[in-house]
Amino acid sequence: MILDQILTSNKSNSEKSFEAIKNSEKATRSIVKAISWRIIGTLDTIIISWFITGQIAMALSIGLVEVVTKMVLYFFHERIWNFIKWGKQ
């Protein structure tokens, strides 16, 4: 299934303009990706913080701050990469 998408997308992407490819991913998709990734990343941060500090309250505090800042940074990182032609067909 993924291989099919890769193989068929190469043909269609080469026919699209750079403008169409640049805007191929909507902002909403980037937001959903940012949220799902932050859930995983924040759980990881909380667990590591808990192991280091031994305090679940401190680990949760660190995780709360981290989830907000990293989600915002990731969203803008995704949007900037959408403008970069490198690696796109």
mmCIF file with all atom_site columns, C-alpha atoms in Angstrom:
data_model
loop_
_atom_site.group_PDB
_atom_site.id
_atom_site.type_symbol
_atom_site.label_atom_id
_atom_site.label_alt_id
_atom_site.label_comp_id
_atom_site.label_asym_id
_atom_site.label_entity_id
_atom_site.label_seq_id
_atom_site.pdbx_PDB_ins_code
_atom_site.Cartn_x
_atom_site.Cartn_y
_atom_site.Cartn_z
_atom_site.occupancy
_atom_site.B_iso_or_equiv
_atom_site.pdbx_formal_charge
_atom_site.auth_seq_id
_atom_site.auth_comp_id
_atom_site.auth_asym_id
_atom_site.auth_atom_id
_atom_site.pdbx_PDB_model_num
ATOM 1  C CA . MET A 1 1  ? 0.000  0.000  0.000   1.00 0.00 ? 1  MET A CA 1
ATOM 2  C CA . ILE A 1 2  ? 2.720  2.486  0.932   1.00 0.00 ? 2  ILE A CA 1
ATOM 3  C CA . LEU A 1 3  ? 4.895  1.246  -1.921  1.00 0.00 ? 3  LEU A CA 1
ATOM 4  C CA . ASP A 1 4  ? 2.006  1.811  -4.339  1.00 0.00 ? 4  ASP A CA 1
ATOM 5  C CA . GLN A 1 5  ? 1.653  5.392  -3.122  1.00 0.00 ? 5  GLN A CA 1
ATOM 6  C CA . ILE A 1 6  ? 5.360  6.028  -3.529  1.00 0.00 ? 6  ILE A CA 1
ATOM 7  C CA . LEU A 1 7  ? 5.490  4.553  -7.020  1.00 0.00 ? 7  LEU A CA 1
ATOM 8  C CA . THR A 1 8  ? 2.355  6.290  -8.277  1.00 0.00 ? 8  THR A CA 1
ATOM 9  C CA . SER A 1 9  ? 3.135  9.605  -6.594  1.00 0.00 ? 9  SER A CA 1
ATOM 10 C CA . ASN A 1 10 ? 6.471  9.905  -8.423  1.00 0.00 ? 10 ASN A CA 1
ATOM 11 C CA . LYS A 1 11 ? 4.717  10.041 -11.783 1.00 0.00 ? 11 LYS A CA 1
ATOM 12 C CA . SER A 1 12 ? 2.070  12.547 -10.751 1.00 0.00 ? 12 SER A CA 1
ATOM 13 C CA . ASN A 1 13 ? 4.446  14.782 -8.762  1.00 0.00 ? 13 ASN A CA 1
ATOM 14 C CA . SER A 1 14 ? 6.780  15.247 -11.717 1.00 0.00 ? 14 SER A CA 1
ATOM 15 C CA . GLU A 1 15 ? 3.870  16.678 -13.688 1.00 0.00 ? 15 GLU A CA 1
ATOM 16 C CA . LYS A 1 16 ? 2.810  19.105 -10.946 1.00 0.00 ? 16 LYS A CA 1
ATOM 17 C CA . SER A 1 17 ? 4.194  22.598 -10.605 1.00 0.00 ? 17 SER A CA 1
ATOM 18 C CA . PHE A 1 18 ? 6.368  23.558 -7.674  1.00 0.00 ? 18 PHE A CA 1
ATOM 19 C CA . GLU A 1 19 ? 3.498  25.713 -6.370  1.00 0.00 ? 19 GLU A CA 1
ATOM 20 C CA . ALA A 1 20 ? 1.122  22.731 -6.314  1.00 0.00 ? 20 ALA A CA 1
ATOM 21 C CA . ILE A 1 21 ? 3.664  20.508 -4.565  1.00 0.00 ? 21 ILE A CA 1
ATOM 22 C CA . LYS A 1 22 ? 4.570  23.221 -2.049  1.00 0.00 ? 22 LYS A CA 1
ATOM 23 C CA . ASN A 1 23 ? 0.949  23.509 -0.981  1.00 0.00 ? 23 ASN A CA 1
ATOM 24 C CA . SER A 1 24 ? 0.231  19.772 -1.105  1.00 0.00 ? 24 SER A CA 1
ATOM 25 C CA . GLU A 1 25 ? -0.049 19.440 2.664   1.00 0.00 ? 25 GLU A CA 1
ATOM 26 C CA . LYS A 1 26 ? -2.734 21.458 4.401   1.00 0.00 ? 26 LYS A CA 1
ATOM 27 C CA . ALA A 1 27 ? -2.109 23.259 7.691   1.00 0.00 ? 27 ALA A CA 1
ATOM 28 C CA . THR A 1 28 ? -4.723 21.053 9.374   1.00 0.00 ? 28 THR A CA 1
ATOM 29 C CA . ARG A 1 29 ? -2.689 17.945 8.528   1.00 0.00 ? 29 ARG A CA 1
ATOM 30 C CA . SER A 1 30 ? 0.409  19.546 10.031  1.00 0.00 ? 30 SER A CA 1
ATOM 31 C CA . ILE A 1 31 ? -1.542 20.337 13.205  1.00 0.00 ? 31 ILE A CA 1
ATOM 32 C CA . VAL A 1 32 ? -2.797 16.751 13.582  1.00 0.00 ? 32 VAL A CA 1
ATOM 33 C CA . LYS A 1 33 ? 0.708  15.393 12.952  1.00 0.00 ? 33 LYS A CA 1
ATOM 34 C CA . ALA A 1 34 ? 2.116  17.793 15.529  1.00 0.00 ? 34 ALA A CA 1
ATOM 35 C CA . ILE A 1 35 ? -0.426 16.691 18.148  1.00 0.00 ? 35 ILE A CA 1
ATOM 36 C CA . SER A 1 36 ? 0.107  12.968 17.606  1.00 0.00 ? 36 SER A CA 1
ATOM 37 C CA . TRP A 1 37 ? 3.878  13.324 17.667  1.00 0.00 ? 37 TRP A CA 1
ATOM 38 C CA . ARG A 1 38 ? 3.767  15.487 20.793  1.00 0.00 ? 38 ARG A CA 1
ATOM 39 C CA . ILE A 1 39 ? 1.738  12.878 22.665  1.00 0.00 ? 39 ILE A CA 1
ATOM 40 C CA . ILE A 1 40 ? 4.501  10.352 22.041  1.00 0.00 ? 40 ILE A CA 1
ATOM 41 C CA . GLY A 1 41 ? 7.286  12.857 22.720  1.00 0.00 ? 41 GLY A CA 1
ATOM 42 C CA . THR A 1 42 ? 5.700  14.182 25.899  1.00 0.00 ? 42 THR A CA 1
ATOM 43 C CA . LEU A 1 43 ? 5.156  10.727 27.345  1.00 0.00 ? 43 LEU A CA 1
ATOM 44 C CA . ASP A 1 44 ? 8.828  10.045 26.671  1.00 0.00 ? 44 ASP A CA 1
ATOM 45 C CA . THR A 1 45 ? 9.854  13.308 28.363  1.00 0.00 ? 45 THR A CA 1
ATOM 46 C CA . ILE A 1 46 ? 7.649  12.626 31.397  1.00 0.00 ? 46 ILE A CA 1
ATOM 47 C CA . ILE A 1 47 ? 9.045  9.120  31.840  1.00 0.00 ? 47 ILE A CA 1
ATOM 48 C CA . ILE A 1 48 ? 12.667 10.272 31.498  1.00 0.00 ? 48 ILE A CA 1
ATOM 49 C CA . SER A 1 49 ? 12.047 13.215 33.852  1.00 0.00 ? 49 SER A CA 1
ATOM 50 C CA . TRP A 1 50 ? 10.460 10.880 36.394  1.00 0.00 ? 50 TRP A CA 1
ATOM 51 C CA . PHE A 1 51 ? 13.452 8.546  36.269  1.00 0.00 ? 51 PHE A CA 1
ATOM 52 C CA . ILE A 1 52 ? 15.889 11.450 36.662  1.00 0.00 ? 52 ILE A CA 1
ATOM 53 C CA . THR A 1 53 ? 14.056 13.422 39.357  1.00 0.00 ? 53 THR A CA 1
ATOM 54 C CA . GLY A 1 54 ? 12.162 10.617 41.084  1.00 0.00 ? 54 GLY A CA 1
ATOM 55 C CA . GLN A 1 55 ? 9.209  13.005 41.407  1.00 0.00 ? 55 GLN A CA 1
ATOM 56 C CA . ILE A 1 56 ? 6.107  12.444 39.310  1.00 0.00 ? 56 ILE A CA 1
ATOM 57 C CA . ALA A 1 57 ? 4.841  16.004 39.963  1.00 0.00 ? 57 ALA A CA 1
ATOM 58 C CA . MET A 1 58 ? 8.077  17.495 38.620  1.00 0.00 ? 58 MET A CA 1
ATOM 59 C CA . ALA A 1 59 ? 8.004  15.143 35.628  1.00 0.00 ? 59 ALA A CA 1
ATOM 60 C CA . LEU A 1 60 ? 4.424  16.165 34.802  1.00 0.00 ? 60 LEU A CA 1
ATOM 61 C CA . SER A 1 61 ? 5.349  19.856 35.116  1.00 0.00 ? 61 SER A CA 1
ATOM 62 C CA . ILE A 1 62 ? 8.252  19.426 32.731  1.00 0.00 ? 62 ILE A CA 1
ATOM 63 C CA . GLY A 1 63 ? 5.998  17.494 30.339  1.00 0.00 ? 63 GLY A CA 1
ATOM 64 C CA . LEU A 1 64 ? 3.316  20.186 30.404  1.00 0.00 ? 64 LEU A CA 1
ATOM 65 C CA . VAL A 1 65 ? 5.727  22.977 29.480  1.00 0.00 ? 65 VAL A CA 1
ATOM 66 C CA . GLU A 1 66 ? 7.449  20.807 26.896  1.00 0.00 ? 66 GLU A CA 1
ATOM 67 C CA . VAL A 1 67 ? 4.251  19.754 25.116  1.00 0.00 ? 67 VAL A CA 1
ATOM 68 C CA . VAL A 1 68 ? 3.202  23.328 24.352  1.00 0.00 ? 68 VAL A CA 1
ATOM 69 C CA . THR A 1 69 ? 6.576  24.661 23.241  1.00 0.00 ? 69 THR A CA 1
ATOM 70 C CA . LYS A 1 70 ? 7.485  21.652 21.119  1.00 0.00 ? 70 LYS A CA 1
ATOM 71 C CA . MET A 1 71 ? 4.085  21.538 19.382  1.00 0.00 ? 71 MET A CA 1
ATOM 72 C CA . VAL A 1 72 ? 4.382  25.155 18.289  1.00 0.00 ? 72 VAL A CA 1
ATOM 73 C CA . LEU A 1 73 ? 7.971  24.644 17.125  1.00 0.00 ? 73 LEU A CA 1
ATOM 74 C CA . TYR A 1 74 ? 7.040  21.480 15.201  1.00 0.00 ? 74 TYR A CA 1
ATOM 75 C CA . PHE A 1 75 ? 4.106  23.161 13.430  1.00 0.00 ? 75 PHE A CA 1
ATOM 76 C CA . PHE A 1 76 ? 6.294  25.978 12.124  1.00 0.00 ? 76 PHE A CA 1
ATOM 77 C CA . HIS A 1 77 ? 9.060  23.525 11.250  1.00 0.00 ? 77 HIS A CA 1
ATOM 78 C CA . GLU A 1 78 ? 6.579  21.540 9.096   1.00 0.00 ? 78 GLU A CA 1
ATOM 79 C CA . ARG A 1 79 ? 5.232  24.648 7.397   1.00 0.00 ? 79 ARG A CA 1
ATOM 80 C CA . ILE A 1 80 ? 8.728  25.914 6.569   1.00 0.00 ? 80 ILE A CA 1
ATOM 81 C CA . TRP A 1 81 ? 9.726  22.521 5.113   1.00 0.00 ? 81 TRP A CA 1
ATOM 82 C CA . ASN A 1 82 ? 6.658  22.694 2.864   1.00 0.00 ? 82 ASN A CA 1
ATOM 83 C CA . PHE A 1 83 ? 8.343  25.622 1.091   1.00 0.00 ? 83 PHE A CA 1
ATOM 84 C CA . ILE A 1 84 ? 11.601 23.752 0.516   1.00 0.00 ? 84 ILE A CA 1
ATOM 85 C CA . LYS A 1 85 ? 11.731 22.075 -2.871  1.00 0.00 ? 85 LYS A CA 1
ATOM 86 C CA . TRP A 1 86 ? 14.635 19.755 -1.987  1.00 0.00 ? 86 TRP A CA 1
ATOM 87 C CA . GLY A 1 87 ? 13.597 16.111 -1.896  1.00 0.00 ? 87 GLY A CA 1
ATOM 88 C CA . LYS A 1 88 ? 10.296 16.701 -3.668  1.00 0.00 ? 88 LYS A CA 1
ATOM 89 C CA . GLN A 1 89 ? 9.683  15.511 -7.182  1.00 0.00 ? 89 GLN A CA 1
#
